[in-house]
Amino acid sequence: MNHRSFSVILLPTSQCNVACDYCFEKKDPHRLSLEVVPVLTKRLLDHMEREDIAECEIFWQGGEAFLMGPEWYVAVRTIMEQAATARGHRFVHSMQSNLIGYSPAWNDLIFDMFGGSLGTSMDYPNLHRKMFNGSAESYTDTWRKRLDEARGAGIHIGVIAVLHQGSLEAGAEAFYHFFTRELGLDDFQVNTPFPGGPANDSASGFQLDPKELSRFMGELFDLWIADGIDRGVALGPFDALIDHFTGRPARLPCIWKENCSNQFISVDSKGTVAQCDCWVTSEPDYHFGNLFLEPDLTRMLGESPARRKFVERPGKLVLEADCLECRFLSICHGGCPVRTHAALGTIDAKDPYCEVYKTVFTRAERHGQMLRNLPSSMSTLTSEKESISSN
Ligand code: SF4
Ligand code: SF4
Ligand code: SF4
Protein backbone atom coordinates (compact mmCIF):
# COMPACT_ATOMS: atom_id res chain seq x y z
CA MET A 1 0.00 0.00 0.00
CA ASN A 2 1.27 3.45 -0.70
CA HIS A 3 0.71 6.52 1.46
CA ARG A 4 -1.04 8.61 -1.17
CA SER A 5 -3.49 11.01 0.42
CA PHE A 6 -7.13 10.64 -0.42
CA SER A 7 -9.62 12.90 1.33
CA VAL A 8 -13.39 12.96 1.05
CA ILE A 9 -15.41 15.98 2.12
CA LEU A 10 -18.65 14.32 3.08
CA LEU A 11 -21.85 16.35 3.43
CA PRO A 12 -24.47 14.26 5.26
CA THR A 13 -26.83 17.20 4.74
CA SER A 14 -26.59 20.63 3.14
CA GLN A 15 -29.24 21.90 5.52
CA CYS A 16 -28.06 24.37 8.14
CA ASN A 17 -29.29 25.88 11.40
CA VAL A 18 -27.90 29.36 10.66
CA ALA A 19 -27.86 31.74 7.69
CA CYS A 20 -24.44 33.17 6.77
CA ASP A 21 -24.45 35.84 4.06
CA TYR A 22 -21.62 34.27 2.11
CA CYS A 23 -22.89 30.67 2.23
CA PHE A 24 -22.39 28.91 -1.10
CA GLU A 25 -24.46 25.83 -0.19
CA LYS A 26 -27.74 25.21 -1.96
CA LYS A 27 -29.63 24.27 1.21
CA ASP A 28 -31.65 21.09 0.93
CA PRO A 29 -33.33 19.19 3.78
CA HIS A 30 -32.18 15.87 2.27
CA ARG A 31 -30.07 13.75 4.64
CA LEU A 32 -27.71 10.84 4.10
CA SER A 33 -29.61 7.72 5.10
CA LEU A 34 -27.90 5.08 7.23
CA GLU A 35 -29.25 2.52 4.75
CA VAL A 36 -26.97 3.78 1.98
CA VAL A 37 -23.83 4.23 4.10
CA PRO A 38 -22.66 0.63 3.38
CA VAL A 39 -22.88 1.33 -0.38
CA LEU A 40 -21.03 4.62 -0.03
CA THR A 41 -18.37 2.90 2.08
CA LYS A 42 -17.99 0.10 -0.45
CA ARG A 43 -17.54 2.57 -3.32
CA LEU A 44 -14.79 4.38 -1.40
CA LEU A 45 -13.04 1.16 -0.39
CA ASP A 46 -13.21 -0.22 -3.95
CA HIS A 47 -11.56 2.98 -5.17
CA MET A 48 -8.89 2.85 -2.46
CA GLU A 49 -8.13 -0.76 -3.37
CA ARG A 50 -7.84 -0.02 -7.09
CA GLU A 51 -5.64 3.01 -6.46
CA ASP A 52 -3.57 1.31 -3.73
CA ILE A 53 -4.54 3.87 -1.08
CA ALA A 54 -4.32 2.64 2.52
CA GLU A 55 -6.06 5.44 4.38
CA CYS A 56 -8.85 7.88 3.61
CA GLU A 57 -9.50 11.07 5.56
CA ILE A 58 -13.21 11.84 5.86
CA PHE A 59 -14.11 15.47 6.55
CA TRP A 60 -17.68 15.64 7.83
CA GLN A 61 -19.14 19.00 6.88
CA GLY A 62 -22.47 20.50 5.97
CA GLY A 63 -24.59 22.44 5.81
CA GLU A 64 -24.34 21.81 9.50
CA ALA A 65 -22.90 18.39 10.32
CA PHE A 66 -24.33 18.40 13.89
CA LEU A 67 -27.87 18.24 12.49
CA MET A 68 -27.42 14.47 12.05
CA GLY A 69 -27.12 13.89 15.82
CA PRO A 70 -24.40 11.95 17.67
CA GLU A 71 -26.16 8.56 17.47
CA TRP A 72 -26.16 8.75 13.69
CA TYR A 73 -22.38 9.19 13.63
CA VAL A 74 -21.87 6.31 16.07
CA ALA A 75 -23.77 4.05 13.66
CA VAL A 76 -21.91 5.39 10.60
CA ARG A 77 -18.56 4.97 12.23
CA THR A 78 -19.30 1.35 13.09
CA ILE A 79 -20.42 0.56 9.54
CA MET A 80 -17.38 2.23 7.98
CA GLU A 81 -14.86 0.86 10.43
CA GLN A 82 -16.04 -2.74 10.11
CA ALA A 83 -15.99 -2.60 6.31
CA ALA A 84 -12.57 -0.92 6.20
CA THR A 85 -10.97 -3.31 8.71
CA ALA A 86 -12.26 -6.33 6.80
CA ARG A 87 -10.43 -5.07 3.71
CA GLY A 88 -7.26 -3.85 5.44
CA HIS A 89 -7.97 -0.14 5.04
CA ARG A 90 -8.60 2.73 7.40
CA PHE A 91 -10.86 5.77 7.63
CA VAL A 92 -9.82 8.76 9.73
CA HIS A 93 -12.60 11.20 10.62
CA SER A 94 -12.67 14.98 11.20
CA MET A 95 -15.60 17.32 11.62
CA GLN A 96 -16.29 20.96 10.81
CA SER A 97 -19.31 22.42 12.62
CA ASN A 98 -20.60 25.92 13.24
CA LEU A 99 -20.80 24.81 16.95
CA ILE A 100 -24.18 26.50 17.44
CA GLY A 101 -25.81 23.13 18.21
CA TYR A 102 -23.00 21.85 20.44
CA SER A 103 -23.97 20.26 23.77
CA PRO A 104 -22.15 17.82 26.11
CA ALA A 105 -24.15 15.03 24.43
CA TRP A 106 -21.52 15.22 21.65
CA ASN A 107 -18.47 14.79 23.88
CA ASP A 108 -18.08 11.01 23.78
CA LEU A 109 -18.41 10.94 20.01
CA ILE A 110 -15.97 13.83 19.54
CA PHE A 111 -13.34 12.01 21.58
CA ASP A 112 -14.01 8.57 20.07
CA MET A 113 -14.46 9.47 16.43
CA PHE A 114 -12.69 12.81 15.94
CA GLY A 115 -9.74 12.48 18.31
CA GLY A 116 -11.06 15.16 20.66
CA SER A 117 -10.84 17.90 18.00
CA LEU A 118 -13.42 19.94 16.13
CA GLY A 119 -13.13 22.56 13.44
CA THR A 120 -15.42 25.56 13.45
CA SER A 121 -15.67 29.03 11.89
CA MET A 122 -15.80 32.60 13.14
CA ASP A 123 -14.93 35.90 11.51
CA TYR A 124 -13.71 39.21 12.90
CA PRO A 125 -15.65 41.35 13.10
CA ASN A 126 -18.56 38.99 12.70
CA LEU A 127 -20.87 40.74 10.27
CA HIS A 128 -21.93 37.88 8.03
CA ARG A 129 -22.37 34.77 10.14
CA LYS A 130 -25.98 35.09 11.24
CA MET A 131 -28.78 33.28 13.01
CA PHE A 132 -32.00 32.75 11.08
CA ASN A 133 -33.38 35.92 12.64
CA GLY A 134 -30.62 37.82 10.85
CA SER A 135 -28.58 38.75 13.88
CA ALA A 136 -24.79 38.47 13.76
CA GLU A 137 -24.58 39.59 17.42
CA SER A 138 -26.68 36.72 18.72
CA TYR A 139 -24.68 34.32 16.52
CA THR A 140 -21.42 35.57 18.06
CA ASP A 141 -22.81 35.35 21.61
CA THR A 142 -24.09 31.81 21.15
CA TRP A 143 -20.94 30.67 19.37
CA ARG A 144 -18.70 32.05 22.12
CA LYS A 145 -20.74 30.24 24.78
CA ARG A 146 -20.49 26.97 22.85
CA LEU A 147 -16.77 27.50 22.29
CA ASP A 148 -16.21 27.92 26.03
CA GLU A 149 -18.33 24.87 26.84
CA ALA A 150 -16.53 22.68 24.30
CA ARG A 151 -13.11 23.83 25.45
CA GLY A 152 -14.22 23.32 29.05
CA ALA A 153 -14.88 19.70 28.13
CA GLY A 154 -11.30 19.39 26.89
CA ILE A 155 -12.10 19.53 23.17
CA HIS A 156 -9.46 21.11 20.96
CA ILE A 157 -11.01 23.69 18.65
CA GLY A 158 -9.49 24.94 15.39
CA VAL A 159 -11.15 27.99 13.84
CA ILE A 160 -11.45 29.11 10.22
CA ALA A 161 -11.92 32.85 9.72
CA VAL A 162 -13.18 34.08 6.36
CA LEU A 163 -11.81 37.54 5.64
CA HIS A 164 -14.18 40.23 4.47
CA GLN A 165 -14.12 43.98 3.93
CA GLY A 166 -14.83 44.58 7.64
CA SER A 167 -11.72 42.55 8.59
CA LEU A 168 -9.57 44.73 6.33
CA GLU A 169 -11.09 47.89 7.86
CA ALA A 170 -10.57 46.62 11.43
CA GLY A 171 -6.91 45.94 10.60
CA ALA A 172 -4.59 42.99 11.16
CA GLU A 173 -3.73 43.91 14.74
CA ALA A 174 -7.34 43.96 15.98
CA PHE A 175 -8.03 40.76 14.03
CA TYR A 176 -5.04 38.95 15.51
CA HIS A 177 -5.80 40.22 19.01
CA PHE A 178 -9.39 38.96 18.82
CA PHE A 179 -8.44 35.39 17.97
CA THR A 180 -5.31 34.97 20.04
CA ARG A 181 -5.99 37.14 23.11
CA GLU A 182 -9.73 37.70 23.40
CA LEU A 183 -10.66 34.13 22.42
CA GLY A 184 -7.32 32.68 23.55
CA LEU A 185 -7.06 30.41 20.49
CA ASP A 186 -3.83 28.73 19.48
CA ASP A 187 -5.06 27.22 16.21
CA PHE A 188 -6.77 29.21 13.50
CA GLN A 189 -6.66 29.70 9.76
CA VAL A 190 -7.56 32.63 7.50
CA ASN A 191 -9.41 31.95 4.25
CA THR A 192 -9.93 34.35 1.39
CA PRO A 193 -13.60 34.81 0.54
CA PHE A 194 -15.27 34.25 -2.80
CA PRO A 195 -18.80 34.92 -4.00
CA GLY A 196 -19.75 31.29 -4.62
CA GLY A 197 -23.01 29.40 -4.71
CA PRO A 198 -26.49 30.57 -5.61
CA ALA A 199 -26.51 34.26 -6.49
CA ASN A 200 -27.39 36.55 -3.62
CA ASP A 201 -27.33 40.30 -3.21
CA SER A 202 -24.28 40.38 -0.98
CA ALA A 203 -22.18 37.98 -3.08
CA SER A 204 -20.30 40.67 -5.01
CA GLY A 205 -19.09 42.17 -1.71
CA PHE A 206 -16.96 39.08 -1.07
CA GLN A 207 -14.37 39.73 -3.74
CA LEU A 208 -11.75 41.77 -1.88
CA ASP A 209 -9.38 44.28 -3.38
CA PRO A 210 -6.10 42.36 -3.83
CA LYS A 211 -3.95 45.34 -2.78
CA GLU A 212 -5.82 45.88 0.48
CA LEU A 213 -5.91 42.15 1.16
CA SER A 214 -2.17 41.83 0.44
CA ARG A 215 -1.40 44.56 2.97
CA PHE A 216 -3.61 42.92 5.58
CA MET A 217 -2.14 39.45 5.04
CA GLY A 218 1.44 40.78 5.14
CA GLU A 219 0.77 42.59 8.43
CA LEU A 220 -0.96 39.56 9.93
CA PHE A 221 1.97 37.36 8.95
CA ASP A 222 4.42 39.75 10.65
CA LEU A 223 2.30 39.87 13.81
CA TRP A 224 2.22 36.09 14.02
CA ILE A 225 5.98 35.86 13.53
CA ALA A 226 6.53 38.47 16.27
CA ASP A 227 3.99 37.16 18.76
CA GLY A 228 2.61 33.74 17.89
CA ILE A 229 5.16 31.37 16.43
CA ASP A 230 7.28 31.05 19.56
CA ARG A 231 4.17 30.58 21.73
CA GLY A 232 3.06 27.64 19.59
CA VAL A 233 0.16 29.47 17.94
CA ALA A 234 -0.71 27.74 14.66
CA LEU A 235 -1.95 30.28 12.09
CA GLY A 236 -2.72 28.88 8.67
CA PRO A 237 -1.67 29.23 5.96
CA PHE A 238 1.43 31.03 7.29
CA ASP A 239 2.58 28.10 9.44
CA ALA A 240 2.58 25.73 6.47
CA LEU A 241 4.50 28.27 4.37
CA ILE A 242 7.12 28.65 7.08
CA ASP A 243 7.46 24.87 7.16
CA HIS A 244 7.90 24.92 3.39
CA PHE A 245 10.46 27.71 3.35
CA THR A 246 12.47 26.23 6.22
CA GLY A 247 12.69 22.87 4.48
CA ARG A 248 10.27 20.96 6.75
CA PRO A 249 7.46 18.72 5.55
CA ALA A 250 4.57 21.12 4.91
CA ARG A 251 0.87 20.45 4.44
CA LEU A 252 -0.02 23.42 2.30
CA PRO A 253 -3.72 24.28 1.98
CA CYS A 254 -5.63 22.87 -0.96
CA ILE A 255 -5.43 26.15 -2.90
CA TRP A 256 -1.68 25.58 -3.28
CA LYS A 257 -1.67 21.85 -3.88
CA GLU A 258 -0.06 20.67 -7.09
CA ASN A 259 -3.59 19.83 -8.17
CA CYS A 260 -6.45 19.62 -5.69
CA SER A 261 -8.13 17.07 -7.96
CA ASN A 262 -5.38 14.56 -7.11
CA GLN A 263 -6.40 14.44 -3.51
CA PHE A 264 -9.95 15.60 -2.77
CA ILE A 265 -13.44 14.75 -3.73
CA SER A 266 -16.67 15.80 -2.11
CA VAL A 267 -19.82 13.68 -1.83
CA ASP A 268 -23.21 15.01 -0.77
CA SER A 269 -26.16 13.23 0.86
CA LYS A 270 -27.58 12.24 -2.53
CA GLY A 271 -24.33 10.70 -3.71
CA THR A 272 -23.29 13.60 -5.96
CA VAL A 273 -19.53 13.68 -6.47
CA ALA A 274 -17.63 16.91 -7.17
CA GLN A 275 -14.26 18.51 -6.50
CA CYS A 276 -15.03 19.94 -3.04
CA ASP A 277 -17.88 21.27 -0.95
CA CYS A 278 -17.72 24.53 -2.92
CA TRP A 279 -19.04 22.72 -5.99
CA VAL A 280 -21.03 19.73 -4.82
CA THR A 281 -24.38 21.26 -3.95
CA SER A 282 -24.39 24.41 -6.03
CA GLU A 283 -22.54 23.92 -9.34
CA PRO A 284 -24.25 21.10 -11.30
CA ASP A 285 -22.21 21.82 -14.45
CA TYR A 286 -19.13 20.72 -12.50
CA HIS A 287 -20.47 17.49 -11.01
CA PHE A 288 -18.39 14.37 -11.69
CA GLY A 289 -21.22 11.84 -11.31
CA ASN A 290 -23.26 10.03 -8.69
CA LEU A 291 -21.82 7.46 -6.34
CA PHE A 292 -25.12 5.64 -5.87
CA LEU A 293 -25.84 5.40 -9.59
CA GLU A 294 -22.34 4.60 -10.86
CA PRO A 295 -20.71 1.59 -9.19
CA ASP A 296 -17.11 2.42 -10.11
CA LEU A 297 -15.79 5.61 -8.52
CA THR A 298 -12.36 5.14 -10.09
CA ARG A 299 -13.86 5.01 -13.56
CA MET A 300 -16.11 7.99 -12.80
CA LEU A 301 -13.12 10.08 -11.74
CA GLY A 302 -11.12 8.91 -14.75
CA GLU A 303 -13.84 9.57 -17.33
CA SER A 304 -15.75 12.59 -16.02
CA PRO A 305 -15.37 15.54 -18.45
CA ALA A 306 -16.00 17.93 -15.54
CA ARG A 307 -13.16 16.43 -13.52
CA ARG A 308 -10.85 16.51 -16.52
CA LYS A 309 -11.15 20.31 -16.45
CA PHE A 310 -9.70 20.32 -12.92
CA VAL A 311 -6.99 17.80 -13.78
CA GLU A 312 -5.88 19.80 -16.82
CA ARG A 313 -6.06 23.26 -15.23
CA PRO A 314 -2.48 23.60 -13.87
CA GLY A 315 -1.03 22.44 -17.21
CA LYS A 316 -3.17 24.96 -19.10
CA LEU A 317 -2.14 27.80 -16.81
CA VAL A 318 1.51 27.09 -17.46
CA LEU A 319 0.87 27.33 -21.19
CA GLU A 320 -1.52 30.26 -21.22
CA ALA A 321 -0.95 32.51 -18.23
CA ASP A 322 1.94 34.32 -16.63
CA CYS A 323 2.25 31.55 -14.00
CA LEU A 324 5.02 30.03 -16.13
CA GLU A 325 7.30 32.95 -15.34
CA CYS A 326 6.34 33.12 -11.69
CA ARG A 327 9.05 32.00 -9.27
CA PHE A 328 6.37 30.71 -6.91
CA LEU A 329 4.79 28.37 -9.45
CA SER A 330 6.09 25.29 -7.64
CA ILE A 331 4.14 26.14 -4.48
CA CYS A 332 1.11 27.89 -5.99
CA HIS A 333 0.25 26.08 -9.25
CA GLY A 334 -2.15 28.87 -10.20
CA GLY A 335 -4.23 28.84 -7.01
CA CYS A 336 -7.80 27.76 -6.42
CA PRO A 337 -10.25 26.83 -9.19
CA VAL A 338 -13.35 27.90 -7.27
CA ARG A 339 -12.00 31.35 -6.45
CA THR A 340 -11.11 31.75 -10.12
CA HIS A 341 -14.53 30.54 -11.25
CA ALA A 342 -16.35 32.84 -8.82
CA ALA A 343 -14.47 35.88 -10.12
CA LEU A 344 -14.14 35.06 -13.83
CA GLY A 345 -16.73 32.40 -14.67
CA THR A 346 -14.04 29.93 -15.76
CA ILE A 347 -11.47 27.80 -13.98
CA ASP A 348 -8.94 28.18 -16.81
CA ALA A 349 -7.27 31.30 -15.47
CA LYS A 350 -4.99 32.05 -12.57
CA ASP A 351 -6.49 32.72 -9.16
CA PRO A 352 -7.70 36.36 -8.79
CA TYR A 353 -5.80 36.55 -5.47
CA CYS A 354 -2.48 35.99 -7.28
CA GLU A 355 -1.09 39.31 -6.01
CA VAL A 356 -2.03 38.38 -2.43
CA TYR A 357 -0.31 35.02 -2.73
CA LYS A 358 2.87 36.62 -4.09
CA THR A 359 2.96 38.98 -1.10
CA VAL A 360 2.47 36.10 1.33
CA PHE A 361 5.05 33.86 -0.39
CA THR A 362 7.61 36.67 -0.40
CA ARG A 363 7.01 37.29 3.32
CA ALA A 364 7.26 33.55 4.05
CA GLU A 365 10.51 33.32 2.13
CA ARG A 366 11.99 36.22 4.12
CA HIS A 367 10.77 34.98 7.49
CA GLY A 368 11.87 31.45 6.57
CA GLN A 369 15.42 32.67 5.85
CA MET A 370 15.52 34.48 9.17
CA LEU A 371 14.24 31.41 11.07
CA ARG A 372 16.67 29.09 9.31
CA ASN A 373 19.51 31.20 10.68
CA LEU A 374 18.27 30.85 14.27
CA PRO A 375 19.24 27.91 16.48
CA SER A 376 16.32 25.60 15.79
CA SER A 377 14.21 24.08 18.49
CA MET A 378 10.95 24.33 16.58
CA SER A 379 9.23 21.20 15.49
CA THR A 380 7.04 21.02 12.41
CA LEU A 381 4.51 23.81 12.61
CA THR A 382 1.83 22.65 10.24
CA SER A 383 -1.15 20.82 11.60
CA GLU A 384 -1.17 17.13 10.76
CA LYS A 385 -4.57 17.63 9.17
CA GLU A 386 -5.31 18.68 5.64
CA SER A 387 -6.49 22.23 5.29
CA ILE A 388 -9.45 22.91 3.04
CA SER A 389 -10.02 26.46 1.98
CA SER A 390 -13.78 26.58 1.76
CA ASN A 391 -15.91 28.59 4.20
S1 SF4 B 1 -21.49 28.94 5.71
FE1 SF4 B 1 -21.73 26.99 6.83
S2 SF4 B 1 -22.58 27.59 8.84
FE2 SF4 B 1 -22.95 29.32 7.44
S3 SF4 B 1 -25.01 29.02 6.56
FE3 SF4 B 1 -23.52 28.05 5.15
S4 SF4 B 1 -23.41 25.91 5.79
FE4 SF4 B 1 -24.34 27.07 7.50
S1 SF4 C 1 -11.30 25.17 -2.28
FE1 SF4 C 1 -10.32 25.44 -4.32
S2 SF4 C 1 -8.33 24.44 -4.18
FE2 SF4 C 1 -9.58 23.71 -2.45
S3 SF4 C 1 -10.44 21.77 -3.20
FE3 SF4 C 1 -11.96 23.42 -3.60
S4 SF4 C 1 -11.51 24.11 -5.71
FE4 SF4 C 1 -9.74 22.91 -5.02
S1 SF4 D 1 1.40 33.51 -7.57
FE1 SF4 D 1 0.12 34.13 -9.31
S2 SF4 D 1 1.46 33.97 -11.13
FE2 SF4 D 1 2.42 32.82 -9.43
S3 SF4 D 1 1.74 30.69 -9.75
FE3 SF4 D 1 0.32 31.69 -8.30
S4 SF4 D 1 -1.37 32.49 -9.54
FE4 SF4 D 1 0.35 32.02 -10.94
CSV table of N, CA and C and ligand atoms in Angstrom, one decimal, residues 9 194 253-257 259-261 264-265 275-279 310 313 335-339 351 387-391, ligand 2:
chain,number,residue,atom,x,y,z
A,9,ILE,N,-14.6,15.0,1.4
A,9,ILE,CA,-15.4,16.0,2.1
A,9,ILE,C,-16.8,15.5,2.0
A,194,PHE,N,-14.9,34.2,-1.4
A,194,PHE,CA,-15.3,34.2,-2.8
A,194,PHE,C,-16.8,34.2,-2.9
A,253,PRO,N,-2.3,24.4,2.2
A,253,PRO,CA,-3.7,24.3,2.0
A,253,PRO,C,-4.0,23.9,0.5
A,254,CYS,N,-5.3,23.4,0.3
A,254,CYS,CA,-5.6,22.9,-1.0
A,254,CYS,C,-5.4,23.9,-2.1
A,255,ILE,N,-5.6,25.2,-1.8
A,255,ILE,CA,-5.4,26.2,-2.9
A,255,ILE,C,-4.0,26.1,-3.5
A,256,TRP,N,-3.1,25.6,-2.8
A,256,TRP,CA,-1.7,25.6,-3.3
A,256,TRP,C,-1.2,24.2,-3.5
A,257,LYS,N,-2.1,23.2,-3.5
A,257,LYS,CA,-1.7,21.8,-3.9
A,257,LYS,C,-1.3,21.8,-5.4
A,259,ASN,N,-2.3,19.9,-7.5
A,259,ASN,CA,-3.6,19.8,-8.2
A,259,ASN,C,-4.6,19.3,-7.2
A,260,CYS,N,-5.5,20.1,-6.7
A,260,CYS,CA,-6.4,19.6,-5.7
A,260,CYS,C,-7.2,18.4,-6.1
A,261,SER,N,-7.4,18.2,-7.5
A,261,SER,CA,-8.1,17.1,-8.0
A,261,SER,C,-7.4,15.7,-7.7
A,264,PHE,N,-8.6,15.4,-3.4
A,264,PHE,CA,-9.9,15.6,-2.8
A,264,PHE,C,-11.1,15.2,-3.7
A,265,ILE,N,-12.1,14.7,-3.1
A,265,ILE,CA,-13.4,14.7,-3.7
A,265,ILE,C,-14.4,15.1,-2.6
A,275,GLN,N,-15.6,18.3,-7.0
A,275,GLN,CA,-14.3,18.5,-6.5
A,275,GLN,C,-14.2,18.8,-5.0
A,276,CYS,N,-15.0,19.7,-4.5
A,276,CYS,CA,-15.0,19.9,-3.0
A,276,CYS,C,-16.4,20.5,-2.7
A,277,ASP,N,-16.6,20.8,-1.4
A,277,ASP,CA,-17.9,21.3,-0.9
A,277,ASP,C,-18.3,22.6,-1.7
A,278,CYS,N,-17.4,23.3,-2.2
A,278,CYS,CA,-17.7,24.5,-2.9
A,278,CYS,C,-18.5,24.2,-4.2
A,279,TRP,N,-18.4,23.0,-4.7
A,279,TRP,CA,-19.0,22.7,-6.0
A,279,TRP,C,-20.2,21.8,-5.8
A,310,PHE,N,-10.5,20.1,-14.1
A,310,PHE,CA,-9.7,20.3,-12.9
A,310,PHE,C,-8.3,19.7,-13.1
A,313,ARG,N,-6.2,21.8,-15.5
A,313,ARG,CA,-6.1,23.3,-15.2
A,313,ARG,C,-4.6,23.7,-15.0
A,335,GLY,N,-3.2,28.6,-8.0
A,335,GLY,CA,-4.2,28.8,-7.0
A,335,GLY,C,-5.5,28.0,-7.2
A,336,CYS,N,-6.6,28.5,-6.6
A,336,CYS,CA,-7.8,27.8,-6.4
A,336,CYS,C,-8.8,27.9,-7.6
A,337,PRO,N,-9.3,26.8,-8.1
A,337,PRO,CA,-10.3,26.8,-9.2
A,337,PRO,C,-11.6,27.5,-8.8
A,338,VAL,N,-12.0,27.3,-7.6
A,338,VAL,CA,-13.4,27.9,-7.3
A,338,VAL,C,-13.3,29.4,-7.1
A,339,ARG,N,-12.2,29.9,-6.6
A,339,ARG,CA,-12.0,31.4,-6.4
A,339,ARG,C,-11.9,32.0,-7.8
A,351,ASP,N,-5.7,32.3,-10.3
A,351,ASP,CA,-6.5,32.7,-9.2
A,351,ASP,C,-6.5,34.3,-9.1
A,387,SER,N,-5.8,21.0,5.1
A,387,SER,CA,-6.5,22.2,5.3
A,387,SER,C,-7.3,22.5,4.0
A,388,ILE,N,-8.6,22.7,4.2
A,388,ILE,CA,-9.4,22.9,3.0
A,388,ILE,C,-9.9,24.4,3.1
A,389,SER,N,-9.8,25.0,2.0
A,389,SER,CA,-10.0,26.5,2.0
A,389,SER,C,-11.4,26.9,1.5
A,390,SER,N,-12.4,26.1,2.0
A,390,SER,CA,-13.8,26.6,1.8
A,390,SER,C,-14.2,27.4,3.0
A,391,ASN,N,-15.5,27.7,3.1
A,391,ASN,CA,-15.9,28.6,4.2
A,391,ASN,C,-15.9,27.9,5.5
B,2,SF4,S1,-11.3,25.2,-2.3
B,2,SF4,FE1,-10.3,25.4,-4.3
B,2,SF4,S2,-8.3,24.4,-4.2
B,2,SF4,FE2,-9.6,23.7,-2.4
B,2,SF4,S3,-10.4,21.8,-3.2
B,2,SF4,FE3,-12.0,23.4,-3.6
B,2,SF4,S4,-11.5,24.1,-5.7
B,2,SF4,FE4,-9.7,22.9,-5.0
